CSV table of C-alpha atoms and ligand atoms in Angstrom, one decimal:
chain,number,residue,atom,x,y,z
G,146,MET,CA,0.0,-0.1,0.0
G,147,ALA,CA,1.5,3.4,-1.0
G,148,GLN,CA,2.0,5.7,2.0
G,149,TYR,CA,0.6,9.3,1.4
G,150,THR,CA,1.0,12.1,3.9
G,151,ILE,CA,-0.6,15.6,3.7
G,152,ASP,CA,0.1,18.3,6.2
G,153,VAL,CA,-2.5,20.9,6.2
G,154,THR,CA,-0.5,23.0,8.8
G,155,LYS,CA,2.1,23.6,6.1
G,156,PRO,CA,0.8,26.0,3.4
G,157,LEU,CA,3.3,26.6,0.6
G,158,ALA,CA,1.8,28.9,-2.0
G,159,THR,CA,-1.4,30.1,-3.6
G,160,ILE,CA,-2.6,28.0,-6.4
G,161,HIS,CA,-3.7,30.9,-8.6
G,162,ARG,CA,-6.9,30.2,-10.4
G,163,GLU,CA,-5.3,31.1,-13.7
G,164,ILE,CA,-3.4,27.8,-13.6
G,165,TYR,CA,-6.7,26.3,-14.9
G,166,GLY,CA,-6.8,28.7,-17.8
G,167,HIS,CA,-7.7,28.1,-21.4
G,168,PHE,CA,-6.6,29.3,-24.8
G,169,ALA,CA,-8.8,29.9,-27.9
G,170,GLU,CA,-7.2,30.9,-31.2
G,171,HIS,CA,-8.7,31.7,-34.6
G,172,LEU,CA,-7.8,28.2,-35.7
G,173,GLY,CA,-9.9,25.5,-37.5
G,174,ARG,CA,-13.3,25.1,-35.6
G,175,GLY,CA,-11.9,26.4,-32.3
G,176,ILE,CA,-13.9,29.7,-32.2
G,177,TYR,CA,-16.0,29.6,-35.3
G,178,GLN,CA,-18.5,26.7,-34.9
G,179,GLY,CA,-17.0,25.5,-31.6
G,180,ILE,CA,-17.9,28.6,-29.6
G,181,PHE,CA,-19.2,31.3,-31.8
G,182,VAL,CA,-22.0,30.5,-34.2
G,183,GLY,CA,-23.5,33.9,-34.8
G,184,GLU,CA,-26.9,35.2,-33.6
G,185,ASN,CA,-28.7,33.8,-36.6
G,186,SER,CA,-27.6,30.2,-36.1
G,187,PRO,CA,-30.2,27.5,-35.4
G,188,ILE,CA,-27.8,26.3,-32.7
G,189,PRO,CA,-29.1,27.8,-29.4
G,190,ASN,CA,-26.9,30.8,-28.6
G,191,VAL,CA,-26.8,34.1,-26.7
G,192,ASN,CA,-25.2,36.9,-28.7
G,193,GLY,CA,-23.8,34.3,-31.0
G,194,MET,CA,-22.1,32.1,-28.3
G,195,ARG,CA,-23.3,28.5,-28.1
G,196,CYS,CA,-25.3,27.9,-25.0
G,197,ASP,CA,-24.2,24.3,-24.6
G,198,VAL,CA,-20.5,25.1,-24.7
G,199,VAL,CA,-20.9,28.2,-22.4
G,200,GLU,CA,-22.8,26.1,-19.8
G,201,ALA,CA,-20.3,23.4,-19.9
G,202,LEU,CA,-17.3,25.8,-19.6
G,203,ARG,CA,-19.0,27.7,-16.7
G,204,ALA,CA,-19.3,24.3,-14.9
G,205,ILE,CA,-15.5,23.8,-14.8
G,206,ARG,CA,-15.1,27.5,-13.8
G,207,VAL,CA,-12.8,28.6,-16.7
G,208,PRO,CA,-10.9,31.4,-14.9
G,209,VAL,CA,-9.1,33.1,-17.8
G,210,LEU,CA,-9.2,33.0,-21.6
G,211,ARG,CA,-6.2,33.7,-23.9
G,212,TRP,CA,-7.0,35.1,-27.3
G,213,PRO,CA,-6.7,35.6,-30.3
G,214,GLY,CA,-3.6,33.3,-30.7
G,215,GLY,CA,-1.1,31.7,-31.0
G,216,CYS,CA,0.6,32.3,-34.3
G,217,PHE,CA,-2.6,34.1,-35.4
G,218,ALA,CA,-2.0,36.8,-32.8
G,219,ASP,CA,1.0,38.0,-34.7
G,220,GLU,CA,-0.8,38.5,-37.9
G,221,TYR,CA,-4.1,39.9,-36.3
G,222,HIS,CA,-4.9,43.6,-36.6
G,223,TRP,CA,-7.6,44.3,-34.2
G,224,MET,CA,-9.2,47.1,-36.1
G,225,ASP,CA,-10.2,44.5,-38.8
G,226,GLY,CA,-12.5,43.0,-36.1
G,227,ILE,CA,-14.6,45.8,-34.9
G,228,GLY,CA,-17.6,47.7,-36.5
G,229,ALA,CA,-20.3,46.4,-38.7
G,230,LYS,CA,-19.8,42.8,-39.5
G,231,GLU,CA,-20.5,42.9,-43.2
G,232,GLN,CA,-17.8,45.6,-43.5
G,233,ARG,CA,-15.1,43.8,-41.6
G,234,LYS,CA,-12.0,42.9,-43.6
G,235,ARG,CA,-11.6,39.4,-44.8
G,236,MET,CA,-8.2,37.9,-44.6
G,237,ILE,CA,-6.4,34.6,-45.1
G,238,ASN,CA,-5.6,32.7,-42.0
G,239,THR,CA,-2.0,31.8,-43.4
G,240,HIS,CA,-1.0,29.6,-40.5
G,241,TRP,CA,-4.2,27.6,-40.1
G,242,GLY,CA,-5.5,25.9,-43.3
G,243,GLY,CA,-5.3,29.0,-45.4
G,244,VAL,CA,-9.0,29.7,-44.9
G,245,VAL,CA,-10.8,33.0,-45.1
G,246,GLU,CA,-11.1,34.7,-41.7
G,247,ASP,CA,-14.1,37.1,-41.9
G,248,ASN,CA,-13.3,38.8,-38.5
G,249,SER,CA,-16.8,38.3,-37.3
G,250,PHE,CA,-15.4,37.4,-33.9
G,251,GLY,CA,-13.4,40.4,-32.7
G,252,THR,CA,-12.8,42.4,-29.6
G,253,HIS,CA,-16.5,42.9,-28.7
G,254,GLU,CA,-17.3,39.3,-29.2
G,255,PHE,CA,-14.3,38.3,-27.1
G,256,PHE,CA,-15.3,40.3,-24.2
G,257,GLU,CA,-18.9,39.1,-24.6
G,258,LEU,CA,-17.5,35.5,-24.4
G,259,CYS,CA,-15.6,36.5,-21.2
G,260,ARG,CA,-18.7,38.0,-19.8
G,261,GLN,CA,-20.7,34.9,-20.4
G,262,LEU,CA,-17.9,32.6,-18.9
G,263,ASP,CA,-17.3,35.1,-16.1
G,264,CYS,CA,-13.6,34.7,-16.7
G,265,MET,CA,-10.6,37.0,-16.9
G,266,ALA,CA,-9.3,38.3,-20.2
G,267,TYR,CA,-5.9,37.5,-21.4
G,268,VAL,CA,-5.3,39.5,-24.7
G,269,ASN,CA,-2.3,38.5,-26.8
G,270,GLY,CA,-1.1,41.5,-28.8
G,271,ASN,CA,0.6,41.5,-32.1
G,272,GLY,CA,4.4,41.9,-31.7
G,273,GLY,CA,5.2,40.2,-34.9
G,274,SER,CA,3.6,42.2,-37.7
G,275,GLY,CA,1.8,44.9,-35.7
G,276,THR,CA,2.9,48.3,-34.7
G,277,VAL,CA,3.5,49.9,-31.3
G,278,GLN,CA,0.6,52.3,-32.3
G,279,GLU,CA,-1.7,49.3,-32.8
G,280,VAL,CA,-0.9,47.9,-29.4
G,281,SER,CA,-1.3,51.3,-27.8
G,282,GLU,CA,-4.6,52.1,-29.4
G,283,TRP,CA,-6.0,48.7,-28.8
G,284,GLY,CA,-5.3,49.2,-25.0
G,285,GLU,CA,-7.0,52.6,-25.2
G,286,TYR,CA,-10.0,51.1,-27.0
G,287,MET,CA,-10.4,48.3,-24.5
G,288,THR,CA,-9.6,49.9,-21.2
G,289,PHE,CA,-9.8,53.8,-21.2
G,290,ASP,CA,-12.7,55.3,-19.5
G,291,GLY,CA,-12.6,58.9,-20.7
G,292,VAL,CA,-12.9,61.0,-23.9
G,293,SER,CA,-10.5,59.9,-26.6
G,294,PRO,CA,-10.5,58.9,-30.3
G,295,MET,CA,-10.5,55.2,-29.4
G,296,THR,CA,-13.2,55.4,-26.8
G,297,GLY,CA,-15.3,57.4,-29.3
G,298,LEU,CA,-14.9,54.5,-31.7
G,299,ARG,CA,-15.7,52.1,-29.1
G,300,ALA,CA,-18.9,53.9,-28.2
G,301,LYS,CA,-19.8,54.2,-31.9
G,302,ASN,CA,-19.4,50.4,-32.0
G,303,GLY,CA,-22.0,50.0,-29.2
G,304,ARG,CA,-19.8,49.9,-26.1
G,305,GLU,CA,-19.7,53.0,-23.8
G,306,LYS,CA,-17.8,51.5,-20.8
G,307,PRO,CA,-14.3,50.0,-21.0
G,308,TRP,CA,-13.7,46.4,-20.5
G,309,ARG,CA,-11.2,44.9,-18.1
G,310,VAL,CA,-7.9,43.4,-19.6
G,311,ASP,CA,-6.4,41.3,-16.9
G,312,TRP,CA,-3.4,40.1,-18.9
G,313,PHE,CA,-1.8,41.4,-22.0
G,314,GLY,CA,1.0,39.5,-24.0
G,315,VAL,CA,3.4,41.2,-26.3
G,316,GLY,CA,3.6,38.7,-29.3
G,317,ASN,CA,3.5,34.9,-29.4
G,318,GLU,CA,6.4,32.5,-30.1
G,319,ASN,CA,8.5,35.4,-31.3
G,320,TRP,CA,11.4,32.9,-31.6
G,321,GLY,CA,9.3,31.3,-34.4
G,322,CYS,CA,6.0,32.0,-36.1
G,323,GLY,CA,5.9,35.4,-34.3
G,324,GLY,CA,8.9,36.8,-36.3
G,325,ASN,CA,11.8,34.5,-36.0
G,326,MET,CA,13.5,36.9,-33.7
G,327,ASN,CA,16.7,36.5,-31.7
G,328,PRO,CA,16.2,36.8,-27.9
G,329,GLU,CA,18.1,40.1,-27.7
G,330,TYR,CA,16.1,41.6,-30.5
G,331,TYR,CA,12.7,40.4,-29.1
G,332,ALA,CA,13.7,41.6,-25.6
G,333,GLU,CA,14.3,45.1,-26.9
G,334,LEU,CA,11.1,45.1,-28.8
G,335,TYR,CA,9.2,43.9,-25.8
G,336,ARG,CA,10.7,46.7,-23.6
G,337,ARG,CA,9.4,49.3,-26.2
G,338,TYR,CA,5.9,47.7,-26.9
G,339,GLN,CA,5.2,47.1,-23.2
G,340,THR,CA,5.8,50.7,-22.5
G,341,TYR,CA,2.6,51.5,-24.4
G,342,VAL,CA,0.4,49.0,-22.7
G,343,ARG,CA,-1.1,51.8,-20.5
G,344,GLU,CA,-2.7,51.2,-17.2
G,345,TYR,CA,-5.3,53.9,-17.3
G,346,ASP,CA,-6.9,52.8,-14.1
G,347,LYS,CA,-4.3,52.1,-11.4
G,348,ASN,CA,-6.9,50.0,-9.6
G,349,LEU,CA,-7.3,47.7,-12.5
G,350,PRO,CA,-3.8,46.5,-13.3
G,351,ILE,CA,-2.9,45.0,-16.6
G,352,ARG,CA,-0.4,42.2,-16.1
G,353,LYS,CA,2.1,42.1,-18.9
G,354,VAL,CA,3.4,38.8,-20.4
G,355,CYS,CA,6.8,38.7,-22.2
G,356,CYS,CA,7.3,35.9,-24.7
G,357,GLY,CA,9.3,33.1,-23.2
G,358,ALA,CA,10.9,30.0,-24.4
G,359,ASN,CA,10.0,27.1,-26.6
G,360,VAL,CA,10.3,23.9,-24.5
G,361,ASP,CA,13.9,23.7,-23.1
G,362,ASP,CA,15.4,26.8,-24.8
G,363,TYR,CA,17.1,28.0,-21.6
G,364,GLU,CA,19.2,30.4,-23.6
G,365,TRP,CA,16.1,32.3,-24.7
G,366,THR,CA,15.1,32.7,-21.0
G,367,GLU,CA,18.5,33.8,-20.0
G,368,GLN,CA,18.9,36.3,-22.9
G,369,VAL,CA,15.5,37.7,-22.6
G,370,LEU,CA,15.7,38.3,-18.9
G,371,ALA,CA,19.2,39.7,-19.2
G,372,THR,CA,17.9,42.3,-21.6
G,373,CYS,CA,14.5,43.3,-20.3
G,374,PHE,CA,14.4,42.3,-16.6
G,375,ARG,CA,14.1,45.4,-14.5
G,376,ARG,CA,13.2,45.7,-10.8
G,377,THR,CA,11.9,49.1,-9.9
G,378,LYS,CA,10.6,48.9,-6.3
G,379,PRO,CA,10.5,45.5,-4.6
G,380,GLU,CA,6.8,45.2,-4.9
G,381,GLN,CA,6.8,46.1,-8.6
G,382,HIS,CA,7.6,43.8,-11.4
G,383,GLY,CA,9.4,46.3,-13.7
G,384,PHE,CA,8.7,45.5,-17.3
G,385,MET,CA,7.0,42.2,-16.9
G,386,ASP,CA,4.6,40.3,-14.7
G,387,GLY,CA,4.9,37.0,-16.6
G,388,LEU,CA,7.3,35.1,-18.9
G,389,SER,CA,5.6,32.5,-21.0
G,390,LEU,CA,6.6,28.9,-21.8
G,391,HIS,CA,5.2,26.6,-24.5
G,392,TYR,CA,5.4,22.9,-24.4
G,393,TYR,CA,3.4,20.3,-26.4
G,394,VAL,CA,3.6,16.6,-26.1
G,395,HIS,CA,4.1,14.8,-29.5
G,396,PRO,CA,4.3,11.1,-28.7
G,397,GLU,CA,6.2,10.2,-31.8
G,398,GLY,CA,7.9,13.5,-32.4
G,399,TRP,CA,7.2,16.8,-34.3
G,400,GLU,CA,7.0,15.3,-37.8
G,401,VAL,CA,4.8,12.3,-37.4
G,402,LYS,CA,3.2,13.2,-34.0
G,403,GLY,CA,1.0,9.9,-33.7
G,404,SER,CA,-2.6,9.0,-33.5
G,405,ALA,CA,-4.9,10.3,-30.7
G,406,THR,CA,-6.8,7.1,-30.4
G,407,ASP,CA,-4.7,4.3,-31.9
G,408,PHE,CA,-1.6,3.6,-29.7
G,409,ASP,CA,0.1,0.8,-27.9
G,410,THR,CA,1.3,0.6,-24.3
G,411,GLU,CA,4.7,1.8,-25.2
G,412,CYS,CA,3.3,4.9,-26.8
G,413,PHE,CA,1.0,5.5,-23.9
G,414,TYR,CA,4.1,5.5,-21.5
G,415,ARG,CA,6.1,7.7,-24.0
G,416,THR,CA,3.2,10.2,-23.9
G,417,LEU,CA,3.2,10.3,-20.1
G,418,TYR,CA,7.0,10.4,-20.0
G,419,LYS,CA,7.0,13.4,-22.3
G,420,ALA,CA,4.2,15.1,-20.3
G,421,ASN,CA,6.2,14.5,-17.1
G,422,PHE,CA,9.0,16.6,-18.6
G,423,MET,CA,7.0,19.6,-17.8
G,424,GLU,CA,8.3,19.3,-14.2
G,425,GLU,CA,11.9,19.6,-15.4
G,426,LEU,CA,11.0,22.5,-17.7
G,427,VAL,CA,9.2,24.4,-14.9
G,428,GLU,CA,12.1,23.9,-12.5
G,429,LYS,CA,14.9,24.8,-15.0
G,430,HIS,CA,13.2,27.9,-16.4
G,431,GLY,CA,12.2,28.7,-12.8
G,432,ALA,CA,15.8,28.5,-11.6
G,433,ILE,CA,16.9,31.1,-14.3
G,434,LEU,CA,14.0,33.2,-13.1
G,435,ASP,CA,15.1,32.8,-9.6
G,436,LYS,CA,18.5,34.4,-10.3
G,437,TYR,CA,16.7,37.7,-11.4
G,438,ASP,CA,13.6,37.4,-9.3
G,439,PRO,CA,14.2,35.4,-6.2
G,440,ASP,CA,11.1,36.7,-4.6
G,441,LYS,CA,9.0,35.2,-7.4
G,442,HIS,CA,7.1,38.3,-8.5
G,443,ILE,CA,7.3,37.2,-12.2
G,444,GLY,CA,5.0,34.4,-13.0
G,445,LEU,CA,5.8,31.5,-15.3
G,446,ILE,CA,3.0,31.5,-17.7
G,447,VAL,CA,2.6,28.2,-19.5
G,448,ASP,CA,0.2,29.6,-22.0
G,449,GLU,CA,0.2,26.7,-24.3
G,450,TRP,CA,0.4,23.1,-23.1
G,451,GLY,CA,-1.1,19.8,-24.0
G,452,THR,CA,-1.0,16.9,-26.4
G,453,TRP,CA,-0.6,17.4,-30.1
G,454,TYR,CA,-1.4,14.4,-32.3
G,455,THR,CA,-1.9,13.7,-35.9
G,456,VAL,CA,-5.2,15.2,-37.0
G,457,GLU,CA,-8.3,12.9,-37.2
G,458,PRO,CA,-8.4,11.1,-40.5
G,459,GLY,CA,-10.4,13.2,-43.1
G,460,THR,CA,-10.1,16.4,-41.3
G,461,ASN,CA,-8.2,19.5,-42.5
G,462,PRO,CA,-4.6,19.2,-41.4
G,463,GLY,CA,-4.4,22.9,-40.7
G,464,PHE,CA,-7.4,22.6,-38.2
G,465,LEU,CA,-5.6,20.5,-35.6
G,466,TYR,CA,-8.7,18.6,-34.7
G,467,GLN,CA,-8.0,15.5,-32.5
G,468,GLN,CA,-10.0,13.1,-30.3
G,469,ASN,CA,-9.2,12.7,-26.6
G,470,THR,CA,-8.9,9.6,-24.5
G,471,MET,CA,-8.2,8.5,-20.9
G,472,ARG,CA,-4.4,8.9,-21.9
G,473,ASP,CA,-5.1,12.7,-22.3
G,474,ALA,CA,-6.9,12.7,-19.0
G,475,LEU,CA,-3.9,11.3,-17.3
G,476,VAL,CA,-1.6,13.8,-19.2
G,477,ALA,CA,-3.9,16.6,-17.8
G,478,ALA,CA,-3.9,15.3,-14.2
G,479,LEU,CA,-0.1,14.7,-14.2
G,480,THR,CA,0.5,18.2,-15.7
G,481,LEU,CA,-2.0,20.1,-13.4
G,482,ASN,CA,-0.5,18.4,-10.4
G,483,ILE,CA,2.9,19.6,-11.5
G,484,PHE,CA,1.6,23.1,-11.8
G,485,ASN,CA,0.0,23.0,-8.5
G,486,LYS,CA,3.2,21.8,-6.8
G,487,HIS,CA,5.1,24.6,-8.5
G,488,ALA,CA,2.4,27.2,-7.8
G,489,ALA,CA,5.0,29.6,-6.2
G,490,ARG,CA,6.3,30.1,-9.7
G,491,VAL,CA,3.6,29.0,-12.1
G,492,ARG,CA,1.1,31.9,-12.1
G,493,MET,CA,-1.0,30.8,-15.1
G,494,ALA,CA,-1.4,28.1,-17.6
G,495,ASN,CA,-3.6,27.7,-20.6
G,496,ILE,CA,-4.5,24.3,-22.1
G,497,ALA,CA,-4.4,24.3,-25.9
G,498,GLN,CA,-7.0,24.7,-26.9
G,499,MET,CA,-10.6,25.1,-25.4
G,500,VAL,CA,-12.8,23.6,-28.1
G,501,ASN,CA,-12.1,21.4,-31.2
G,502,VAL,CA,-8.4,22.1,-31.3
G,503,LEU,CA,-5.6,19.9,-29.9
G,504,GLN,CA,-6.2,18.7,-26.3
G,505,SER,CA,-9.7,20.2,-26.1
G,506,VAL,CA,-12.1,20.0,-23.1
G,507,LEU,CA,-15.0,20.1,-25.6
G,508,LEU,CA,-15.7,18.8,-29.1
G,509,THR,CA,-18.6,19.8,-31.3
G,510,GLU,CA,-20.1,18.5,-34.4
G,511,GLY,CA,-23.0,20.6,-35.8
G,512,ASP,CA,-25.3,21.1,-32.9
G,513,LYS,CA,-23.8,18.3,-30.9
G,514,MET,CA,-21.2,18.7,-28.2
G,515,ILE,CA,-19.3,16.2,-26.0
G,516,LYS,CA,-17.1,16.6,-23.0
G,517,THR,CA,-13.7,15.0,-23.3
G,518,PRO,CA,-11.9,13.0,-20.6
G,519,THR,CA,-9.7,16.1,-20.2
G,520,TYR,CA,-12.8,18.1,-19.4
G,521,HIS,CA,-13.6,15.8,-16.5
G,522,VAL,CA,-10.1,16.3,-15.1
G,523,PHE,CA,-10.5,20.0,-15.1
G,524,ASP,CA,-13.9,19.4,-13.3
G,525,LEU,CA,-12.2,17.2,-10.7
G,526,PHE,CA,-9.4,19.7,-10.2
G,527,LYS,CA,-11.4,22.9,-10.1
G,528,GLU,CA,-11.6,23.2,-6.3
G,529,HIS,CA,-7.8,23.9,-6.3
G,530,GLN,CA,-8.5,27.3,-7.8
G,531,ASP,CA,-7.2,30.0,-5.4
G,532,ALA,CA,-6.7,27.4,-2.6
G,533,GLN,CA,-3.4,27.1,-0.6
G,534,LEU,CA,-1.1,24.4,-1.7
G,535,VAL,CA,-0.1,22.3,1.3
G,536,GLU,CA,2.8,20.0,1.9
G,537,SER,CA,2.2,16.4,0.7
G,538,ARG,CA,4.2,13.4,-0.3
G,539,ILE,CA,3.3,10.0,-1.8
G,540,GLU,CA,5.4,6.9,-2.1
G,541,THR,CA,5.7,6.0,-5.9
G,542,GLU,CA,7.3,3.3,-7.9
G,543,ALA,CA,8.5,3.7,-11.5
G,544,ILE,CA,6.4,2.1,-14.2
G,545,GLY,CA,6.8,2.2,-17.9
G,546,ALA,CA,8.1,0.6,-21.1
G,547,GLY,CA,11.7,0.6,-21.7
G,548,GLU,CA,13.2,4.0,-21.2
G,549,TRP,CA,9.8,5.6,-20.9
G,550,THR,CA,9.2,5.5,-17.2
G,551,VAL,CA,7.0,7.6,-15.0
G,552,PRO,CA,5.9,7.4,-11.3
G,553,ASP,CA,2.8,5.4,-10.9
G,554,LEU,CA,1.1,8.0,-8.8
G,555,THR,CA,0.8,11.7,-9.0
G,556,GLU,CA,-0.9,14.0,-6.5
G,557,SER,CA,-1.4,17.5,-5.0
G,558,ALA,CA,-3.3,18.9,-2.1
G,559,SER,CA,-4.7,22.3,-1.2
G,560,VAL,CA,-6.9,23.9,1.4
G,561,SER,CA,-9.5,26.4,0.3
G,562,ALA,CA,-10.7,29.5,2.1
G,563,ASP,CA,-13.4,27.6,4.0
G,564,GLY,CA,-10.9,25.1,5.4
G,565,THR,CA,-11.7,22.2,3.1
G,566,LEU,CA,-8.9,20.0,2.0
G,567,HIS,CA,-8.9,19.1,-1.7
G,568,VAL,CA,-6.8,16.2,-2.9
G,569,THR,CA,-6.2,15.1,-6.6
G,570,VAL,CA,-4.5,11.8,-7.2
G,571,ALA,CA,-4.1,9.8,-10.3
G,572,ASN,CA,-3.0,6.2,-10.9
G,573,LEU,CA,-1.1,6.2,-14.2
G,574,ASP,CA,-0.8,2.5,-14.3
G,575,PRO,CA,-2.9,1.2,-17.3
G,576,ALA,CA,-3.2,-2.3,-15.9
G,577,ARG,CA,-2.9,-2.4,-12.0
G,578,GLU,CA,-4.9,-0.8,-9.3
G,579,ARG,CA,-3.1,1.0,-6.5
G,580,SER,CA,-4.1,1.0,-2.8
G,581,ILE,CA,-3.1,4.3,-0.9
G,582,GLU,CA,-3.1,4.9,2.8
G,583,THR,CA,-3.3,8.7,3.5
G,584,THR,CA,-2.2,10.2,6.8
G,585,LEU,CA,-3.5,13.6,7.5
G,586,ARG,CA,-1.6,16.0,9.7
G,587,GLY,CA,-3.4,18.9,11.3
G,588,LEU,CA,-6.9,17.6,10.2
G,589,VAL,CA,-9.3,14.9,11.7
G,590,PRO,CA,-12.0,14.6,9.0
G,591,THR,CA,-15.7,14.7,9.7
G,592,GLN,CA,-16.8,14.4,6.1
G,593,VAL,CA,-15.2,13.0,2.9
G,594,THR,CA,-16.6,13.0,-0.5
G,595,ALA,CA,-14.9,11.9,-3.5
G,596,ARG,CA,-15.2,11.4,-7.3
G,597,LEU,CA,-13.5,9.2,-9.8
G,598,LEU,CA,-12.7,9.2,-13.5
G,599,SER,CA,-11.5,5.9,-14.8
G,600,GLY,CA,-11.4,3.8,-18.0
G,601,GLU,CA,-9.2,1.8,-20.2
G,602,MET,CA,-6.5,4.0,-21.7
G,603,HIS,CA,-8.2,4.3,-25.1
G,604,ALA,CA,-11.6,5.1,-23.6
G,605,MET,CA,-13.1,8.2,-25.1
G,606,ASN,CA,-16.4,10.0,-25.6
G,607,THR,CA,-18.0,10.1,-29.1
G,608,PHE,CA,-20.9,11.8,-30.6
G,609,SER,CA,-22.8,8.6,-30.6
G,610,ALA,CA,-21.7,7.6,-27.0
G,611,PRO,CA,-21.1,11.0,-25.3
G,612,ASP,CA,-20.9,9.9,-21.7
G,613,GLY,CA,-18.8,6.7,-21.8
G,614,VAL,CA,-16.1,8.4,-19.8
G,615,THR,CA,-17.4,10.5,-17.0
G,616,ALA,CA,-16.6,11.5,-13.4
G,617,VAL,CA,-18.7,9.5,-10.9
G,618,PRO,CA,-19.1,9.5,-7.1
G,619,PHE,CA,-16.4,7.4,-5.5
G,620,ALA,CA,-17.6,5.6,-2.4
G,621,GLY,CA,-14.5,3.6,-1.7
G,622,VAL,CA,-12.8,5.9,0.8
G,623,ASP,CA,-12.4,4.4,4.2
G,624,CYS,CA,-11.9,7.1,6.8
G,625,ARG,CA,-10.7,6.3,10.3
G,626,ASP,CA,-9.5,9.1,12.6
G,627,ASN,CA,-6.9,11.0,10.5
G,628,THR,CA,-6.2,8.0,8.1
G,629,LEU,CA,-7.9,7.5,4.6
G,630,ARG,CA,-7.6,4.4,2.7
G,631,PHE,CA,-8.7,3.8,-0.9
G,632,THR,CA,-7.9,1.9,-4.0
G,633,LEU,CA,-7.6,3.6,-7.3
G,634,PRO,CA,-8.4,1.5,-10.3
G,635,PRO,CA,-6.0,1.3,-13.3
G,636,CYS,CA,-5.8,4.4,-15.3
G,637,SER,CA,-7.9,6.7,-13.0
G,638,VAL,CA,-8.0,10.2,-11.5
G,639,ALA,CA,-9.7,10.9,-8.2
G,640,SER,CA,-10.6,14.0,-6.3
G,641,LEU,CA,-11.3,14.1,-2.6
G,642,CYS,CA,-12.9,16.9,-0.6
G,643,ILE,CA,-12.2,16.5,3.0
G,644,LYS,CA,-13.8,18.6,5.8
O,815,AHR,O1,-1.8,25.9,-30.5
O,815,AHR,C1,-1.4,25.8,-31.9
O,815,AHR,C2,-0.1,26.6,-32.1
O,815,AHR,O2,0.9,26.1,-31.4
O,815,AHR,C3,-0.1,28.1,-31.7
O,815,AHR,O3,-0.7,28.9,-32.7
O,815,AHR,C4,1.3,28.4,-31.6
O,815,AHR,O4,1.6,29.3,-30.6
O,815,AHR,C5,1.9,27.0,-31.2
O,815,AHR,O5,3.0,26.7,-32.0
């Protein structure tokens, strides 16, 4: 039996709700069809947003949404997406399938979506092909509450009051699709662009995100920080509040990637092994940040993460549409537990992407919608949002195939404001159950409720069988004094609420 200890008297860091964030790009059927269908659609909608999708996303408490990209952000010119829809500029989405983008989803629609989701807004500005003036005027358009050319234009387009921008990114992947820049060049550009991200209302701070590294490009992190880190006052963050990191899991590699649904046990383990690499990335990029920012004012913003497979057969290769199985659920549980454990540095994370693109929580087909196994993991983990991470440790053994090994169990624990202890634990073994004995320090429980998501590693939801994989009540927790015993089935994720 694996020994697990949780000490609620040892709080370590706040698990900021933004760690459970999402990302929606103008890519394939991510926004169009997946979220936004327009007011005249026969699909039930409110102001063009699908009711089924919004309801499902509200249920997992999406805390923040990053938009409009991705690579798309660095060719997006925000003025193309405002004003009368029939007059909006049509452009080619060169990155994603070469399709026509009619700009019918723009700034006003994004904030309407955030309103319906009740989430924070993370706007990713154009640092690749856009100008400083565009960035500056977009900020004025979105957030200024006074008389100005941009607020006049906003009012003309139907919105008197400013919106709130919680996070603003200057460019995306500027080492690649966002301009193929060198770190020093980008860092200089960042210094300039971020100057014009004005905070018109000091009570409504806009947190600024600098473009960070691709995977393990530690040189990028070093060089960017060397050029644009600046501490003003101890409590201020200087030029940046966050530095981003992008990491995708491609089981077979970048070229071939691999199928989302057809994989063997070795590939299953290779996927988890690669997902577990996130811990090393967070620690190593974090160690570089520590040299500049030992008090951890600058957040690591993992604003693109998840599995990236070969697209579903018969779908547009540029649309990045993939299915989602219990393997993805385990990737999500493993990754979110890593983020929780490193909450002192990881300030935000955004799974890529919210609907119909890569490791989505929802998939749609016409008027149908399904929740993926990954959705249910976000549902099980949602109580960690804004809770205090507490010290915890679990005994693990290495499992795997050949060199692709991972710990059999992954966990994290937090205490929310009302004193409830929330535990999320996953058994990554696809074949064997695991019994766990949990010792609680500082808490003798009076009430324990638990839920469980489990299934064979290929198990998934489909449009004809939408609820094959779903979280169910878990009655198997035996609670005596301060000890909890339970057995996790193979390939499973559990959440426990302990009062
Ligand atoms: O999420 C898909 C793409 O992956 C994004 O547009 C880009 O930032 C990354 O390479």
